[in-house]
CSV table of N, CA and C in Angstrom, one decimal:
chain,number,residue,atom,x,y,z
H,18,MET,N,73.2,162.8,158.8
H,18,MET,CA,74.7,162.0,159.3
H,18,MET,C,75.4,163.3,159.2
H,19,SER,N,76.9,164.0,159.6
H,19,SER,CA,77.2,164.7,159.4
H,19,SER,C,78.4,163.9,158.3
H,20,PRO,N,79.3,164.8,157.1
H,20,PRO,CA,80.4,163.7,156.8
H,20,PRO,C,81.5,163.5,157.6
H,21,THR,N,81.6,163.9,158.4
H,21,THR,CA,82.9,163.8,159.5
H,21,THR,C,82.1,162.6,159.8
H,22,THR,N,81.3,162.5,160.6
H,22,THR,CA,80.6,161.0,160.9
H,22,THR,C,80.6,159.8,160.3
H,23,ILE,N,80.7,160.1,159.0
H,23,ILE,CA,80.1,158.7,157.9
H,23,ILE,C,82.0,158.5,157.9
H,24,LEU,N,82.7,159.5,157.3
H,24,LEU,CA,84.0,159.4,157.3
H,24,LEU,C,84.8,158.1,158.9
H,25,GLU,N,84.2,158.4,160.1
H,25,GLU,CA,84.8,157.4,161.0
H,25,GLU,C,84.0,156.2,160.9
H,26,ARG,N,82.8,156.4,160.1
H,26,ARG,CA,82.4,155.0,160.3
H,26,ARG,C,83.4,154.6,159.3
H,27,ILE,N,83.5,154.4,158.3
H,27,ILE,CA,84.0,154.2,156.7
H,27,ILE,C,86.2,153.4,157.4
H,28,ARG,N,86.4,154.7,158.2
H,28,ARG,CA,87.3,154.6,159.7
H,28,ARG,C,87.3,153.0,159.9
H,29,GLY,N,86.7,153.2,160.5
H,29,GLY,CA,86.4,152.1,161.5
H,29,GLY,C,86.1,150.7,160.8
H,30,LEU,N,85.5,150.7,159.3
H,30,LEU,CA,85.2,149.4,158.7
H,30,LEU,C,86.1,149.3,158.0
H,31,PHE,N,87.0,150.2,157.6
H,31,PHE,CA,87.7,149.8,156.5
H,31,PHE,C,89.8,150.1,156.8
H,32,ALA,N,90.0,151.4,157.5
H,32,ALA,CA,91.5,152.0,157.5
H,32,ALA,C,91.3,151.2,158.6
H,33,SER,N,93.1,151.5,158.2
H,33,SER,CA,93.9,151.4,159.5
H,33,SER,C,93.4,152.6,160.8
H,34,ASP,N,94.3,152.0,161.7
H,34,ASP,CA,94.1,153.4,162.9
H,34,ASP,C,94.3,154.8,162.4
H,35,THR,N,95.2,155.1,161.6
H,35,THR,CA,95.7,156.2,161.0
H,35,THR,C,95.6,156.3,159.7
H,36,SER,N,94.7,157.0,158.7
H,36,SER,CA,94.9,157.3,157.2
H,36,SER,C,95.2,158.8,156.9
H,37,GLU,N,96.0,159.0,156.2
H,37,GLU,CA,96.2,160.7,155.7
H,37,GLU,C,95.6,161.0,155.2
H,38,HIS,N,95.3,160.2,153.9
H,38,HIS,CA,94.0,160.6,153.5
H,38,HIS,C,92.1,160.7,153.7
H,39,LEU,N,91.9,159.7,154.7
H,39,LEU,CA,90.9,160.4,155.0
H,39,LEU,C,91.0,161.5,156.2
H,40,ASP,N,91.9,161.4,156.2
H,40,ASP,CA,92.2,163.1,157.7
H,40,ASP,C,92.0,164.0,156.8
H,41,CYS,N,93.0,163.6,155.3
H,41,CYS,CA,92.9,165.0,154.9
H,41,CYS,C,91.3,165.5,153.8
H,42,ILE,N,90.4,164.2,154.0
H,42,ILE,CA,89.3,164.3,153.8
H,42,ILE,C,88.6,164.9,154.8
H,43,SER,N,88.3,164.6,156.2
H,43,SER,CA,87.8,165.0,156.8
H,43,SER,C,88.1,166.4,157.0
H,44,ASP,N,89.5,167.2,157.6
H,44,ASP,CA,90.0,168.4,157.5
H,44,ASP,C,88.8,169.3,156.3
H,45,ALA,N,88.8,168.3,154.9
H,45,ALA,CA,88.7,169.3,154.1
H,45,ALA,C,87.2,170.2,155.0
H,46,PHE,N,86.4,168.7,155.1
H,46,PHE,CA,84.8,168.9,155.1
H,46,PHE,C,84.9,169.8,156.4
H,47,LYS,N,85.6,169.9,157.3
H,47,LYS,CA,85.4,170.3,158.6
H,47,LYS,C,85.9,172.2,158.1
H,48,ASN,N,86.4,172.2,157.5
H,48,ASN,CA,87.0,173.6,157.2
H,48,ASN,C,86.5,174.1,155.6
H,49,GLY,N,85.5,173.4,155.3
H,49,GLY,CA,84.9,173.5,154.3
H,49,GLY,C,85.3,174.1,153.1
H,50,THR,N,86.8,173.5,152.4
H,50,THR,CA,87.5,173.5,151.6
H,50,THR,C,86.8,172.4,150.5
H,51,LEU,N,86.8,171.5,151.0
H,51,LEU,CA,86.6,170.1,149.4
H,51,LEU,C,85.3,170.7,149.1
H,52,ARG,N,85.8,170.6,147.7
H,52,ARG,CA,85.5,171.5,146.4
H,52,ARG,C,84.9,169.9,145.3
H,53,GLU,N,84.9,170.2,144.2
H,53,GLU,CA,84.5,169.0,143.4
H,53,GLU,C,85.5,169.0,142.9
H,54,PRO,N,85.3,168.1,142.1
H,54,PRO,CA,86.9,168.2,140.8
H,54,PRO,C,86.3,169.0,139.7
H,55,ALA,N,87.2,169.6,139.1
H,55,ALA,CA,87.4,171.1,137.8
H,55,ALA,C,85.7,169.8,136.7
H,56,HIS,N,87.3,168.9,136.5
H,56,HIS,CA,86.4,167.8,135.2
H,56,HIS,C,85.6,166.7,136.2
H,57,PRO,N,84.6,166.5,136.3
H,57,PRO,CA,84.1,165.1,136.4
H,57,PRO,C,84.3,163.7,135.7
H,58,MET,N,84.5,162.7,136.6
H,58,MET,CA,84.9,161.6,135.6
H,58,MET,C,83.2,161.8,134.6
H,59,SER,N,83.7,161.4,133.1
H,59,SER,CA,82.9,160.8,132.4
H,59,SER,C,82.5,159.2,132.5
H,60,ASP,N,81.0,159.0,131.8
H,60,ASP,CA,80.9,157.2,132.6
H,60,ASP,C,82.0,156.4,132.2
H,61,GLN,N,82.6,156.9,130.8
H,61,GLN,CA,83.7,156.1,130.5
H,61,GLN,C,85.0,155.6,131.5
H,62,GLU,N,85.0,156.6,132.3
H,62,GLU,CA,86.3,156.6,133.4
H,62,GLU,C,85.9,155.9,134.5
H,63,LEU,N,84.4,156.5,135.0
H,63,LEU,CA,84.1,155.8,135.9
H,63,LEU,C,83.8,154.2,135.9
H,64,ALA,N,83.2,153.7,134.5
H,64,ALA,CA,83.2,152.4,134.3
H,64,ALA,C,84.5,151.5,134.5
H,65,HIS,N,85.5,151.9,133.7
H,65,HIS,CA,86.9,151.8,134.2
H,65,HIS,C,87.2,151.8,135.7
H,66,ALA,N,87.1,153.2,136.1
H,66,ALA,CA,87.2,152.8,137.6
H,66,ALA,C,86.9,151.4,138.2
H,67,ILE,N,85.8,151.3,138.4
H,67,ILE,CA,84.9,150.2,138.7
H,67,ILE,C,85.4,148.6,138.2
H,68,ARG,N,86.0,148.4,137.3
H,68,ARG,CA,86.4,147.4,136.6
H,68,ARG,C,87.2,147.0,137.7
H,69,GLU,N,88.4,148.3,137.3
H,69,GLU,CA,89.7,147.9,138.5
H,69,GLU,C,89.5,147.4,139.6
H,70,PHE,N,88.4,148.7,140.1
H,70,PHE,CA,88.1,147.7,141.4
H,70,PHE,C,87.7,146.0,141.7
H,71,ARG,N,86.8,145.9,141.0
H,71,ARG,CA,86.6,145.3,141.4
H,71,ARG,C,87.3,143.7,140.5
H,72,SER,N,88.3,144.1,139.9
H,72,SER,CA,89.2,143.0,139.7
H,72,SER,C,90.8,143.3,140.6
H,73,THR,N,90.4,144.0,141.8
H,73,THR,CA,91.2,144.3,142.9
H,73,THR,C,91.5,143.0,144.3
H,74,GLU,N,92.2,141.9,143.8
H,74,GLU,CA,92.0,141.1,145.0
H,74,GLU,C,92.1,141.4,146.3
H,75,VAL,N,90.4,141.0,147.4
H,75,VAL,CA,90.2,141.3,148.5
H,75,VAL,C,91.2,141.0,149.2
H,76,SER,N,92.2,141.2,150.2
H,76,SER,CA,92.8,140.4,151.0
H,76,SER,C,92.5,139.9,152.4
H,77,ASP,N,93.4,138.6,152.8
H,77,ASP,CA,92.7,138.2,153.6
H,77,ASP,C,92.2,138.8,155.3
H,78,TRP,N,93.0,140.0,155.3
H,78,TRP,CA,92.9,140.8,156.5
H,78,TRP,C,91.5,141.8,156.5
H,79,THR,N,91.1,142.2,155.4
H,79,THR,CA,90.0,142.7,155.1
H,79,THR,C,88.5,142.2,155.1
H,80,ILE,N,88.7,140.5,154.4
H,80,ILE,CA,87.9,139.8,154.9
H,80,ILE,C,87.3,138.9,156.6
H,81,ALA,N,88.5,139.0,157.4
H,81,ALA,CA,88.5,138.6,158.8
H,81,ALA,C,87.7,140.1,159.4
H,82,LYS,N,88.3,141.1,158.9
H,82,LYS,CA,87.8,142.1,159.9
H,82,LYS,C,86.2,142.4,159.4
H,83,LEU,N,85.9,142.2,158.4
H,83,LEU,CA,84.6,142.4,157.7
H,83,LEU,C,83.8,141.8,158.8
H,84,SER,N,84.5,140.0,158.5
H,84,SER,CA,83.6,138.9,159.2
H,84,SER,C,83.6,139.5,160.7
H,85,ARG,N,84.1,139.8,161.3
H,85,ARG,CA,84.1,139.8,162.7
H,85,ARG,C,82.9,141.6,163.2
H,86,ARG,N,83.2,142.3,162.0
H,86,ARG,CA,82.4,143.2,162.6
H,86,ARG,C,80.8,142.9,162.1
H,87,PHE,N,80.4,141.6,160.9
H,87,PHE,CA,79.1,141.4,160.9
H,87,PHE,C,78.6,140.1,162.5
H,88,ILE,N,79.7,139.5,162.5
H,88,ILE,CA,79.2,138.7,163.7
H,88,ILE,C,79.2,139.2,165.1
H,89,ASP,N,79.8,140.7,165.2
H,89,ASP,CA,79.1,141.3,166.3
H,89,ASP,C,78.9,142.5,166.1
H,90,ALA,N,78.0,142.2,165.1
H,90,ALA,CA,77.4,143.7,164.8
H,90,ALA,C,75.8,143.3,165.6
H,91,PRO,N,75.0,144.3,166.7
H,91,PRO,CA,73.9,144.0,167.0
H,91,PRO,C,72.6,144.2,165.9
H,92,ARG,N,71.6,142.5,166.4
H,92,ARG,CA,70.7,142.2,165.1
H,92,ARG,C,69.5,142.6,165.9
H,93,ASP,N,68.7,142.9,164.6
H,93,ASP,CA,67.4,143.6,165.1
H,93,ASP,C,66.2,142.3,165.8
H,94,SER,N,65.8,142.6,166.3
H,94,SER,CA,64.9,141.4,166.3
H,94,SER,C,63.3,141.8,165.7
């Protein structure tokens, strides 16, 4: 699966119809200009980012949207 396809799926699951951030990432994939950060995150920075992410409250809108996606998802028999 191409990076652009992955971004489109992410956009459909979590993002609104327009997202400058996802558009920027998608354009960088298409143009071949996406680069790794000059200084990757340390384990401590990653752990901090994960703790911060997990402590953020999930909005009712997000839960409702994901619930609809699970209900509408095709089931394998």
